[in-house]
Amino acid sequence: MNKNYIIGLIVGFVLIVGFAGFLNYSDKKSAEKIKSSIPRIGQKLWTYNMNGHVWRDYNENDNDASKEEIILQVQEPVGNGGYTSYHLLTGNSQVPKEDVWIGEGSQEFLIGKTLYSYYPKSFEFYEIVFNGVKFVPRKLSEKEIKTILNNYQIIRVSTLHKGTYSVKYSKNNNKFVILNDVGEDFYKYYIVPNESKKMEIDKFSNSFKVYDKVDIKIQRLEGCSKAYPCYEIKIN
């Protein structure tokens, strides 16, 4: 067999193995990055004071058996349809120690002394309120959303229904959030391009930052259809 041919086969094999290893390494890194952004099972995140009606970040000195404070701890969801589930830790016999289901795939975040939640399935924001017995979500108004996301431009879904939405690009006003004001379901919808030199997804799946003029689509993986229409935004 030709010597050069054998050498070529060996080099080709090494390149293939190396490339496969690189892909595997990249996948692992991506998975680790996603995993690191998700609260760990068993992690205690927030403490709620029933007397002061305020939330705060959990502190290791907080007492699990307190009769005045409630601690939310991440629990592995079991058969709950993807709902965010937190185990309720409290010493108050008036408050049931039961799972707290906030929303489907919801993303909770603390601002000041208030705990909020973003629902990716509906592009909506809620405040998590304790009603004396359990936690319930209260949907935020547009005015309230403008307060907690005060440096974002709001784009209403009702406006997107009318056709392509155009807005002038500005370096000083380059954050946008899609507000669902028509009650639609946005399950499996995503914003494209979701990461590039011109734009990137921000804190929530319905928010993004732009760094240049760019054409944006909000769509499902399978593309546009009558049942699941796409929405277009032009930053020009």
Tab-separated table of C-alpha atoms in Angstrom:
chain	number	residue	atom	x	y	z
A	1	MET	CA	0.000	0.000	0.000
A	2	ASN	CA	1.266	3.514	-0.851
A	3	LYS	CA	3.076	5.075	2.120
A	4	ASN	CA	1.576	8.530	1.498
A	5	TYR	CA	-1.904	6.978	1.400
A	6	ILE	CA	-1.375	5.350	4.812
A	7	ILE	CA	-0.057	8.607	6.277
A	8	GLY	CA	-3.084	10.413	4.811
A	9	LEU	CA	-5.452	7.927	6.461
A	10	ILE	CA	-3.739	8.335	9.830
A	11	VAL	CA	-3.841	12.136	9.623
A	12	GLY	CA	-7.497	12.043	8.575
A	13	PHE	CA	-8.361	9.727	11.470
A	14	VAL	CA	-6.571	11.986	13.971
A	15	LEU	CA	-8.420	15.045	12.621
A	16	ILE	CA	-11.806	13.299	12.848
A	17	VAL	CA	-11.142	12.134	16.416
A	18	GLY	CA	-9.898	15.599	17.370
A	19	PHE	CA	-12.930	17.323	15.852
A	20	ALA	CA	-15.309	14.903	17.579
A	21	GLY	CA	-13.537	15.589	20.854
A	22	PHE	CA	-13.848	19.332	20.308
A	23	LEU	CA	-17.603	19.045	19.635
A	24	ASN	CA	-18.042	16.924	22.751
A	25	TYR	CA	-16.054	19.464	24.797
A	26	SER	CA	-18.162	22.340	23.411
A	27	ASP	CA	-21.398	20.504	24.211
A	28	LYS	CA	-20.208	19.845	27.756
A	29	LYS	CA	-19.230	23.496	28.219
A	30	SER	CA	-22.631	24.648	26.913
A	31	ALA	CA	-24.425	22.186	29.183
A	32	GLU	CA	-22.357	23.333	32.174
A	33	LYS	CA	-23.144	26.980	31.396
A	34	ILE	CA	-26.900	26.251	31.232
A	35	LYS	CA	-26.765	24.095	34.347
A	36	SER	CA	-24.891	26.760	36.316
A	37	SER	CA	-27.653	29.287	35.593
A	38	ILE	CA	-30.373	26.995	36.980
A	39	PRO	CA	-30.977	26.932	40.766
A	40	ARG	CA	-29.648	23.703	42.283
A	41	ILE	CA	-31.954	21.107	43.822
A	42	GLY	CA	-31.932	21.671	47.587
A	43	GLN	CA	-30.768	25.282	47.281
A	44	LYS	CA	-32.484	27.751	49.620
A	45	LEU	CA	-33.142	30.926	47.671
A	46	TRP	CA	-35.474	33.355	49.416
A	47	THR	CA	-36.846	34.147	52.844
A	48	TYR	CA	-40.212	35.831	53.372
A	49	ASN	CA	-41.006	37.740	56.570
A	50	MET	CA	-44.720	37.442	57.314
A	51	ASN	CA	-44.757	40.385	59.722
A	52	GLY	CA	-42.934	42.794	57.440
A	53	HIS	CA	-44.436	41.342	54.245
A	54	VAL	CA	-41.017	41.502	52.582
A	55	TRP	CA	-38.711	39.131	50.710
A	56	ARG	CA	-34.938	38.909	50.920
A	57	ASP	CA	-32.149	36.610	49.752
A	58	TYR	CA	-31.782	33.558	51.970
A	59	ASN	CA	-29.102	33.847	54.637
A	60	GLU	CA	-27.451	30.794	56.184
A	61	ASN	CA	-28.367	32.188	59.587
A	62	ASP	CA	-32.090	32.104	58.764
A	63	ASN	CA	-33.985	29.674	60.987
A	64	ASP	CA	-35.906	26.907	59.184
A	65	ALA	CA	-38.162	26.537	62.241
A	66	SER	CA	-39.050	30.229	62.503
A	67	LYS	CA	-42.719	30.998	63.116
A	68	GLU	CA	-42.395	34.422	61.493
A	69	GLU	CA	-40.405	33.635	58.380
A	70	ILE	CA	-40.873	31.326	55.407
A	71	ILE	CA	-38.002	29.924	53.370
A	72	LEU	CA	-38.326	28.738	49.786
A	73	GLN	CA	-36.046	25.871	48.819
A	74	VAL	CA	-35.663	24.432	45.314
A	75	GLN	CA	-37.196	20.989	44.985
A	76	GLU	CA	-36.877	18.586	42.088
A	77	PRO	CA	-40.184	18.786	40.160
A	78	VAL	CA	-42.013	15.450	40.027
A	79	GLY	CA	-44.948	15.131	37.637
A	80	ASN	CA	-45.839	18.797	37.803
A	81	GLY	CA	-45.801	19.576	34.084
A	82	GLY	CA	-42.625	21.636	34.221
A	83	TYR	CA	-43.835	24.057	36.895
A	84	THR	CA	-41.200	25.786	38.999
A	85	SER	CA	-41.418	24.053	42.350
A	86	TYR	CA	-40.031	25.234	45.678
A	87	HIS	CA	-40.318	23.354	48.940
A	88	LEU	CA	-41.845	25.515	51.648
A	89	LEU	CA	-39.855	25.510	54.889
A	90	THR	CA	-41.542	27.072	57.907
A	91	GLY	CA	-42.249	26.439	61.570
A	92	ASN	CA	-45.669	28.107	61.448
A	93	SER	CA	-48.396	25.468	61.847
A	94	GLN	CA	-50.903	27.777	60.119
A	95	VAL	CA	-48.981	27.551	56.852
A	96	PRO	CA	-48.984	24.136	55.123
A	97	LYS	CA	-45.559	22.692	54.314
A	98	GLU	CA	-46.387	22.004	50.694
A	99	ASP	CA	-44.830	22.513	47.284
A	100	VAL	CA	-45.046	25.998	45.855
A	101	TRP	CA	-45.872	25.870	42.147
A	102	ILE	CA	-45.365	29.323	40.744
A	103	GLY	CA	-45.651	28.954	36.976
A	104	GLU	CA	-44.766	26.690	34.084
A	105	GLY	CA	-41.028	27.012	33.516
A	106	SER	CA	-41.146	30.282	35.431
A	107	GLN	CA	-38.105	32.399	36.278
A	108	GLU	CA	-38.163	34.094	39.668
A	109	PHE	CA	-36.136	37.184	40.561
A	110	LEU	CA	-35.863	39.525	43.510
A	111	ILE	CA	-35.970	43.320	43.203
A	112	GLY	CA	-35.700	45.191	46.468
A	113	LYS	CA	-38.049	43.453	48.894
A	114	THR	CA	-40.403	42.010	46.268
A	115	LEU	CA	-40.216	38.614	44.532
A	116	TYR	CA	-41.264	38.577	40.883
A	117	SER	CA	-41.726	35.829	38.316
A	118	TYR	CA	-41.462	35.741	34.521
A	119	TYR	CA	-43.601	33.225	32.612
A	120	PRO	CA	-41.861	32.288	29.308
A	121	LYS	CA	-44.948	30.439	28.046
A	122	SER	CA	-47.019	33.616	28.053
A	123	PHE	CA	-44.441	36.460	27.984
A	124	GLU	CA	-45.978	37.777	31.225
A	125	PHE	CA	-44.666	39.035	34.576
A	126	TYR	CA	-46.111	38.396	38.051
A	127	GLU	CA	-45.508	39.349	41.652
A	128	ILE	CA	-45.384	36.445	44.126
A	129	VAL	CA	-47.769	37.356	46.952
A	130	PHE	CA	-48.272	35.533	50.263
A	131	ASN	CA	-51.986	35.569	51.115
A	132	GLY	CA	-51.598	34.364	54.704
A	133	VAL	CA	-51.742	30.674	53.849
A	134	LYS	CA	-49.947	30.158	50.545
A	135	PHE	CA	-48.139	31.947	47.731
A	136	VAL	CA	-50.139	33.155	44.738
A	137	PRO	CA	-49.027	34.983	41.561
A	138	ARG	CA	-50.469	38.420	40.791
A	139	LYS	CA	-50.140	39.554	37.188
A	140	LEU	CA	-48.316	42.866	36.758
A	141	SER	CA	-49.758	45.768	34.809
A	142	GLU	CA	-47.803	47.469	32.038
A	143	LYS	CA	-47.165	50.401	34.373
A	144	GLU	CA	-45.637	48.078	36.972
A	145	ILE	CA	-43.496	46.333	34.350
A	146	LYS	CA	-42.168	49.718	33.224
A	147	THR	CA	-41.175	50.375	36.832
A	148	ILE	CA	-39.191	47.161	37.352
A	149	LEU	CA	-37.762	47.203	33.794
A	150	ASN	CA	-37.372	50.962	33.603
A	151	ASN	CA	-34.609	51.005	30.980
A	152	TYR	CA	-36.449	48.801	28.482
A	153	GLN	CA	-38.630	49.800	25.552
A	154	ILE	CA	-41.901	47.867	25.643
A	155	ILE	CA	-43.207	46.324	22.418
A	156	ARG	CA	-46.817	45.132	22.718
A	157	VAL	CA	-47.948	41.940	20.998
A	158	SER	CA	-51.081	43.780	19.840
A	159	THR	CA	-48.762	46.123	17.919
A	160	LEU	CA	-46.903	43.169	16.352
A	161	HIS	CA	-50.245	41.806	15.128
A	162	LYS	CA	-50.572	44.818	12.858
A	163	GLY	CA	-47.461	43.910	10.864
A	164	THR	CA	-43.718	44.568	10.933
A	165	TYR	CA	-42.774	46.801	13.847
A	166	SER	CA	-40.043	49.345	13.070
A	167	VAL	CA	-38.011	51.346	15.555
A	168	LYS	CA	-34.952	53.544	15.173
A	169	TYR	CA	-31.685	52.135	16.525
A	170	SER	CA	-30.083	53.984	19.425
A	171	LYS	CA	-27.001	53.053	21.447
A	172	ASN	CA	-28.505	54.738	24.498
A	173	ASN	CA	-31.883	53.022	24.261
A	174	ASN	CA	-31.142	49.527	23.022
A	175	LYS	CA	-33.057	47.216	25.381
A	176	PHE	CA	-36.477	45.825	24.441
A	177	VAL	CA	-39.075	43.576	26.073
A	178	ILE	CA	-42.105	41.972	24.388
A	179	LEU	CA	-45.263	42.499	26.460
A	180	ASN	CA	-48.153	40.098	25.952
A	181	ASP	CA	-51.276	42.281	26.126
A	182	VAL	CA	-53.553	39.917	24.174
A	183	GLY	CA	-53.365	36.726	26.278
A	184	GLU	CA	-51.680	34.548	23.659
A	185	ASP	CA	-49.658	31.402	24.305
A	186	PHE	CA	-45.966	31.692	23.375
A	187	TYR	CA	-44.954	28.142	24.182
A	188	LYS	CA	-41.847	27.166	22.156
A	189	TYR	CA	-41.532	30.670	20.686
A	190	TYR	CA	-38.078	32.218	20.592
A	191	ILE	CA	-36.347	35.329	19.253
A	192	VAL	CA	-33.920	35.045	16.307
A	193	PRO	CA	-31.128	35.719	15.839
A	194	ASN	CA	-30.742	34.823	19.524
A	195	GLU	CA	-27.033	35.592	19.701
A	196	SER	CA	-24.928	37.573	17.258
A	197	LYS	CA	-22.757	40.692	17.024
A	198	LYS	CA	-25.917	42.703	16.367
A	199	MET	CA	-28.138	41.454	19.185
A	200	GLU	CA	-28.496	39.014	22.061
A	201	ILE	CA	-31.243	37.678	24.312
A	202	ASP	CA	-31.278	39.500	27.646
A	203	LYS	CA	-32.425	38.332	31.104
A	204	PHE	CA	-35.702	36.832	29.890
A	205	SER	CA	-36.734	34.985	26.727
A	206	ASN	CA	-38.959	37.929	25.709
A	207	SER	CA	-36.221	40.549	26.142
A	208	PHE	CA	-33.192	41.425	24.041
A	209	LYS	CA	-30.385	43.936	23.526
A	210	VAL	CA	-29.332	45.297	20.134
A	211	TYR	CA	-25.896	46.611	19.178
A	212	ASP	CA	-26.610	47.537	15.576
A	213	LYS	CA	-29.389	47.700	12.993
A	214	VAL	CA	-30.964	44.253	12.730
A	215	ASP	CA	-34.086	42.412	11.529
A	216	ILE	CA	-35.633	40.246	14.249
A	217	LYS	CA	-38.234	37.479	14.194
A	218	ILE	CA	-40.254	35.953	17.010
A	219	GLN	CA	-41.183	32.444	15.880
A	220	ARG	CA	-41.442	28.754	16.660
A	221	LEU	CA	-38.789	26.262	15.592
A	222	GLU	CA	-40.886	24.989	12.683
A	223	GLY	CA	-41.257	28.488	11.252
A	224	CYS	CA	-44.315	30.566	10.395
A	225	SER	CA	-47.838	29.199	9.946
A	226	LYS	CA	-51.437	30.354	10.261
A	227	ALA	CA	-51.754	28.612	13.624
A	228	TYR	CA	-48.398	29.937	14.867
A	229	PRO	CA	-47.606	33.195	13.063
A	230	CYS	CA	-44.199	34.852	13.183
A	231	TYR	CA	-43.714	38.424	14.322
A	232	GLU	CA	-41.191	40.789	12.761
A	233	ILE	CA	-39.264	43.679	14.282
A	234	LYS	CA	-36.929	45.938	12.337
A	235	ILE	CA	-34.313	47.944	14.189
A	236	ASN	CA	-33.209	50.463	11.543
